[in-house]
CSV table of C-alpha atoms in Angstrom, one decimal:
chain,number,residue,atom,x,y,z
Z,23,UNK,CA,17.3,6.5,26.3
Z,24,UNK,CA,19.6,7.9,23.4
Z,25,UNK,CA,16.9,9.7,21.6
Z,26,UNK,CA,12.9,11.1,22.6
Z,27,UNK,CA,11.3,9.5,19.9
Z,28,UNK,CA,11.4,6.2,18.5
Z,29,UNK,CA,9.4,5.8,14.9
Z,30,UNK,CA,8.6,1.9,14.4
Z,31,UNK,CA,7.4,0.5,11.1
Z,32,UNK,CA,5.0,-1.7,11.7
Z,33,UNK,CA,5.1,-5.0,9.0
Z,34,UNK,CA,8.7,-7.0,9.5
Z,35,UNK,CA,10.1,-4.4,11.8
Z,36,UNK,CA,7.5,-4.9,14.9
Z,37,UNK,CA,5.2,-7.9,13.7
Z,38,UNK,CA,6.8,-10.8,11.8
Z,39,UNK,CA,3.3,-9.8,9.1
Z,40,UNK,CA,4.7,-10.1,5.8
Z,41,UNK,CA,5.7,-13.6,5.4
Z,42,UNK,CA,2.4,-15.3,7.6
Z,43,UNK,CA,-0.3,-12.9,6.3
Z,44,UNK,CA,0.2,-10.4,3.5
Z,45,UNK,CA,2.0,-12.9,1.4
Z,46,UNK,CA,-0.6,-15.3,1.6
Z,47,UNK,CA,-3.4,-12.8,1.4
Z,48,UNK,CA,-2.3,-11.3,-1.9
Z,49,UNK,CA,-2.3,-14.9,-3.9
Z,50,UNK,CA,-5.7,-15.3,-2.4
Z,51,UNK,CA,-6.4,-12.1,-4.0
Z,52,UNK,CA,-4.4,-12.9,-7.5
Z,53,UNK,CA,-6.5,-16.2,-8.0
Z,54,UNK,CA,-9.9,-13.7,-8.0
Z,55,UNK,CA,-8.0,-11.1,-10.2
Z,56,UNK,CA,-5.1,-12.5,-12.3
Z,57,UNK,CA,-6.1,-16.0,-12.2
Z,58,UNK,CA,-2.5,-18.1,-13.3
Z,59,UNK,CA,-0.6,-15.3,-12.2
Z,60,UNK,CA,1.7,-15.9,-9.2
Z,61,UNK,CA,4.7,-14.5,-7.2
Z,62,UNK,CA,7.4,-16.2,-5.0
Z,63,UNK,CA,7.7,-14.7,-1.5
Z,64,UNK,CA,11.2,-13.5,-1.8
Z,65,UNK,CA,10.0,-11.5,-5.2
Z,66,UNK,CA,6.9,-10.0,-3.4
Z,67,UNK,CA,9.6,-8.7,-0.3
Z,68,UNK,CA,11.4,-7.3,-3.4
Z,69,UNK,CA,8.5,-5.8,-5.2
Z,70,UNK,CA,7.3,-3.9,-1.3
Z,71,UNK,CA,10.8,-3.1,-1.4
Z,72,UNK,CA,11.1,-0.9,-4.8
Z,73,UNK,CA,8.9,0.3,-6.4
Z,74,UNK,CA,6.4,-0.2,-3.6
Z,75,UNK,CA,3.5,-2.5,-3.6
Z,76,UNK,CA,0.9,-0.4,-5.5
Z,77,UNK,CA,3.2,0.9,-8.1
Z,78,UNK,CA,4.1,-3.6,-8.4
Z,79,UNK,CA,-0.1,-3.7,-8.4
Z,80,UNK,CA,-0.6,-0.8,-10.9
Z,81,UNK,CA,2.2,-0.4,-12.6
Z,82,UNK,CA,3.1,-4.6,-13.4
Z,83,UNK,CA,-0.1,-6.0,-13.3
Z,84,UNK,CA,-2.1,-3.2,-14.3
Z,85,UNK,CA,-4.6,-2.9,-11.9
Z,86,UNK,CA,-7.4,-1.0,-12.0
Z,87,UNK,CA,-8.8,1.3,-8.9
Z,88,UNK,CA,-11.7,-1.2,-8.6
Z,89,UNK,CA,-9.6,-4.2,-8.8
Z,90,UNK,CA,-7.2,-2.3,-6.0
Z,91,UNK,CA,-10.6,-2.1,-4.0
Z,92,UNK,CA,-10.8,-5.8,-4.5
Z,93,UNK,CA,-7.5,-7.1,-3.4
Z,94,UNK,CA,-7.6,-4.5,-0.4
Z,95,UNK,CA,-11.1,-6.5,0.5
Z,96,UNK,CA,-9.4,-9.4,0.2
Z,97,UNK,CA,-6.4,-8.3,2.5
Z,98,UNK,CA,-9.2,-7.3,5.6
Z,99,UNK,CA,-10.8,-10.7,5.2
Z,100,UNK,CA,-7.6,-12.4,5.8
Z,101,UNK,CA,-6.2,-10.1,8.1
Z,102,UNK,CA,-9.4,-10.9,10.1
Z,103,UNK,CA,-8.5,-14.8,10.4
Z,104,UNK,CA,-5.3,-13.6,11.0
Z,105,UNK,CA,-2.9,-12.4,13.6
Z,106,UNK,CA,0.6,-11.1,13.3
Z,107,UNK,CA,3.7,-12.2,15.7
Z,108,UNK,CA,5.5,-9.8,17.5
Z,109,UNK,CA,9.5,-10.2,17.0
Z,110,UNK,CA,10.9,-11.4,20.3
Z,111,UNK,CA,12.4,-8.6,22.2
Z,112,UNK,CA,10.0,-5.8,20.8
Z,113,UNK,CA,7.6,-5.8,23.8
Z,114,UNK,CA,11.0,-4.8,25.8
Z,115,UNK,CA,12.1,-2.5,22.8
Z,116,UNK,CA,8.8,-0.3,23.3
Z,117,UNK,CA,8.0,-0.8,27.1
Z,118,UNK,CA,11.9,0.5,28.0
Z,119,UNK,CA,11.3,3.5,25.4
Z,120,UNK,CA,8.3,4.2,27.4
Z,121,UNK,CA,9.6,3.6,30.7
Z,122,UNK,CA,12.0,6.1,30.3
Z,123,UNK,CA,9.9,8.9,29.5
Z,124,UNK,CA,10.4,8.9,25.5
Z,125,UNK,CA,7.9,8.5,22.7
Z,126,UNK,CA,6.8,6.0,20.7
Z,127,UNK,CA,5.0,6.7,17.1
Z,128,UNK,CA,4.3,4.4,14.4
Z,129,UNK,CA,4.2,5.0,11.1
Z,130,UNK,CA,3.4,2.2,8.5
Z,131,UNK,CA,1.5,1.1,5.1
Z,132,UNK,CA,-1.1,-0.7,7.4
Z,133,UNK,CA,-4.2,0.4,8.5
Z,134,UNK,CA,-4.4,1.9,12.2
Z,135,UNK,CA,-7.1,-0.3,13.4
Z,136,UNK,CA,-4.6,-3.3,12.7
Z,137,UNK,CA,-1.8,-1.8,13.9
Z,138,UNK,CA,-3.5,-1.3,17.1
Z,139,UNK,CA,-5.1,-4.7,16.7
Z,140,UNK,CA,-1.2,-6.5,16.2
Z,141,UNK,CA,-0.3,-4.1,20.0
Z,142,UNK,CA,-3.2,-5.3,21.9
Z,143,UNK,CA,-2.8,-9.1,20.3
Z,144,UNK,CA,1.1,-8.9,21.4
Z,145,UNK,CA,0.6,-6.9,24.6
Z,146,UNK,CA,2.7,-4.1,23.6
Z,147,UNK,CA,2.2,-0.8,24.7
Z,148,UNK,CA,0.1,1.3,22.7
Z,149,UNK,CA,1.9,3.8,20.1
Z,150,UNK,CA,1.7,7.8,21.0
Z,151,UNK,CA,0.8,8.1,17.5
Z,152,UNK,CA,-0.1,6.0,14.4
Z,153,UNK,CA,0.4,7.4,11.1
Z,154,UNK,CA,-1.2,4.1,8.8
Z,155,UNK,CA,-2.6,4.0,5.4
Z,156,UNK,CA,-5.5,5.3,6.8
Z,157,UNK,CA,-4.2,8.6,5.9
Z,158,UNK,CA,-4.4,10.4,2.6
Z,159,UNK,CA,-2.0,8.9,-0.2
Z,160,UNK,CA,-0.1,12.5,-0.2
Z,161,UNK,CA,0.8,12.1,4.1
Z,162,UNK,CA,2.1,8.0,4.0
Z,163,UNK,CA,5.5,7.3,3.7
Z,164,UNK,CA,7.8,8.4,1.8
Z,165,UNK,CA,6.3,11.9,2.5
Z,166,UNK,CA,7.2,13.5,5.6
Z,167,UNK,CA,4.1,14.5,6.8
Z,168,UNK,CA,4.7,12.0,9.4
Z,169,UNK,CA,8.0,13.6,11.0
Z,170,UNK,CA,6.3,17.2,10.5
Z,171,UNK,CA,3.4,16.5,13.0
Z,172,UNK,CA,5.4,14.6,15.4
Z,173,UNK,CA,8.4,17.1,15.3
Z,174,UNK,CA,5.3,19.8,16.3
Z,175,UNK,CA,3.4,17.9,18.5
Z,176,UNK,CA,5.7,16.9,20.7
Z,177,UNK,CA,9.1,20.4,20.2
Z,178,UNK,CA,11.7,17.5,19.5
Z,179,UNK,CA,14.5,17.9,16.4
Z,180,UNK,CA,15.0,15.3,13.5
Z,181,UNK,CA,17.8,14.8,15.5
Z,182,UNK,CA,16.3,13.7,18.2
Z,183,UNK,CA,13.9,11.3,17.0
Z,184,UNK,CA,14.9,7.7,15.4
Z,185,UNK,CA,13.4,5.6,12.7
Z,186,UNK,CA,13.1,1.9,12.3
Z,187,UNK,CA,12.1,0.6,9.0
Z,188,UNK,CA,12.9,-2.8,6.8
Z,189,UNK,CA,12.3,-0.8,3.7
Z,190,UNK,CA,13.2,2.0,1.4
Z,191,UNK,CA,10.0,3.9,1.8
Z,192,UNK,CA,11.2,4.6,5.7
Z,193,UNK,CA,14.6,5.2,4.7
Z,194,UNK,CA,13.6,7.9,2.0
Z,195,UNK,CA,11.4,9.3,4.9
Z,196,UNK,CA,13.8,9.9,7.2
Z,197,UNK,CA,16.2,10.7,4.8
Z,198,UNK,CA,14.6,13.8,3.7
Z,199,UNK,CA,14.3,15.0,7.5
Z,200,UNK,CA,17.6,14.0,8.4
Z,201,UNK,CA,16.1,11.6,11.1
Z,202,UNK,CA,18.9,9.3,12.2
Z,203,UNK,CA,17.6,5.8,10.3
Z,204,UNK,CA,18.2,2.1,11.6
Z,205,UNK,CA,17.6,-0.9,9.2
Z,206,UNK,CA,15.7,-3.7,10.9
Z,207,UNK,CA,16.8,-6.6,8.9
Z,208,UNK,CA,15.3,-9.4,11.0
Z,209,UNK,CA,12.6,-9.7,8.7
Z,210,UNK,CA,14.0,-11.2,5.9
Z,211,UNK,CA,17.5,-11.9,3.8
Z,212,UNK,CA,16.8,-11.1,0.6
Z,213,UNK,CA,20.8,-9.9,-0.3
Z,214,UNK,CA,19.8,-6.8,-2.8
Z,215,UNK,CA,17.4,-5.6,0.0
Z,216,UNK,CA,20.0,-6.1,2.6
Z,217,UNK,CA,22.9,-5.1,0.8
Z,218,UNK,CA,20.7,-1.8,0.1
Z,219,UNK,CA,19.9,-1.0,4.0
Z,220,UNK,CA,23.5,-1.8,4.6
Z,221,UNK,CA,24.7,0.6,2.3
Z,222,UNK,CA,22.1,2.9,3.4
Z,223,UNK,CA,21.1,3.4,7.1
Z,224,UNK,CA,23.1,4.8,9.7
Z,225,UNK,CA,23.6,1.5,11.3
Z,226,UNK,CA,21.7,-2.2,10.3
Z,227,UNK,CA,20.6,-5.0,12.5
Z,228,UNK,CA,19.3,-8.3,11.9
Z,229,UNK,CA,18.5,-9.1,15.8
Z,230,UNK,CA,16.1,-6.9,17.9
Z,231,UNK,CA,18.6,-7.5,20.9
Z,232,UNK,CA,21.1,-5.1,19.0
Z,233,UNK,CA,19.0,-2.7,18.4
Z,234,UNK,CA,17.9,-2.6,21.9
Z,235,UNK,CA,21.8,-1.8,23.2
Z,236,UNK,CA,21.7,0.7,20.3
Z,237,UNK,CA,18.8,2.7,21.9
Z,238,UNK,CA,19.2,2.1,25.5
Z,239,UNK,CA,23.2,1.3,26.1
């Protein structure tokens, strides 16, 4: 184990999410709310990407704090029908973290009651922590709220903690803590996010088997 803490992203880093069920639910919820608009799949990776997906909701398409309501609605009725795939070689990711003694936290745009959902679904082992979008706006990622309460909690340096993330917000996270940061890249291929997280993280992966030598070899 090459560092006590591993902090997982949850959507495209753990759970193959984006793609199978947050793609699809957001058209369901653009046919109620900007009937004729539409978005390719590879543009809505870019739009999570930068700016973020409600600065793309607010700041694009102008939606309104009840029409935010709305599409969130429409997100839980899909994510209800819906489960996410775990990446193959995750389950060993986490269960070898725990295994040796370390700790695993997870901090994500998703809600902690489907983060938890995706674990149990996937039978991973359950997160030490779960920082989702359950949390005040101020406390989710980018802010480092996050890194502050785990750093506390638990006596362990930025040093000695790693992130995982697909995208920027994680990076900029991490980033401002000095927490070592790995880009998962299995996700997706989209070249200006990849050539981004290249640039960018301390070291890039597009298989979960590499990052598992990176952690553990």
């Amino acid at each position: 184990m090459n560092y006590k803490c591993l902090i997982l992203d949850h959507d495209d880093t753990v759970v193959n999410s984006t793609a199978t069920i947050h793609y699809p639910a957001f058209l369901e919820a653009l046919k109620l709310l900007r009937p004729g608009v539409t978005i390719s799949l590879d543009d809505y990776f870019r739009e999570n990407f930068d700016p973020g997906f409600v600065p793309y909701c607010v700041e694009k398409l102008g939606m309104t704090e009840e029409e935010l309501e709305i599409e969130v609605n429409c997100w839980r009725q899909y994510v209800a029908r819906h489960t996410a795939i775990a990446y193959d070689g995750i389950r060993e990711v986490i269960e070898r973290q725990k295994e040796e003694g370390g700790i695993v936290c997870v901090v994500s745009h998703s809600y902690d009651f489907n983060i938890k959902r995706d674990y149990d679904a996937n039978r991973l082992p359950l997160p030490d922590m779960i920082f989702g979008w359950e949390c005040p706006p101020e406390q989710r990622k980018p802010n480092t709220y996050a890194i502050e309460v785990i750093s506390e909690k638990y006596h362990i340096k930025p040093s000695e903690m790693v992130m995982v993330d697909d995208l920027k917000p994680g990076y900029d996270m991490a980033r401002a803590c000095g927490v070592p940061f790995v880009g998962a890249g299995w996700a997706n291929d989209i070249p200006e996010i990849r050539a981004f997280m290249k640039k960018n993280s301390d070291v890039y992966f597009t298989k979960v088997a590499d990052l598992y030598q990176f952690l553990f070899e």
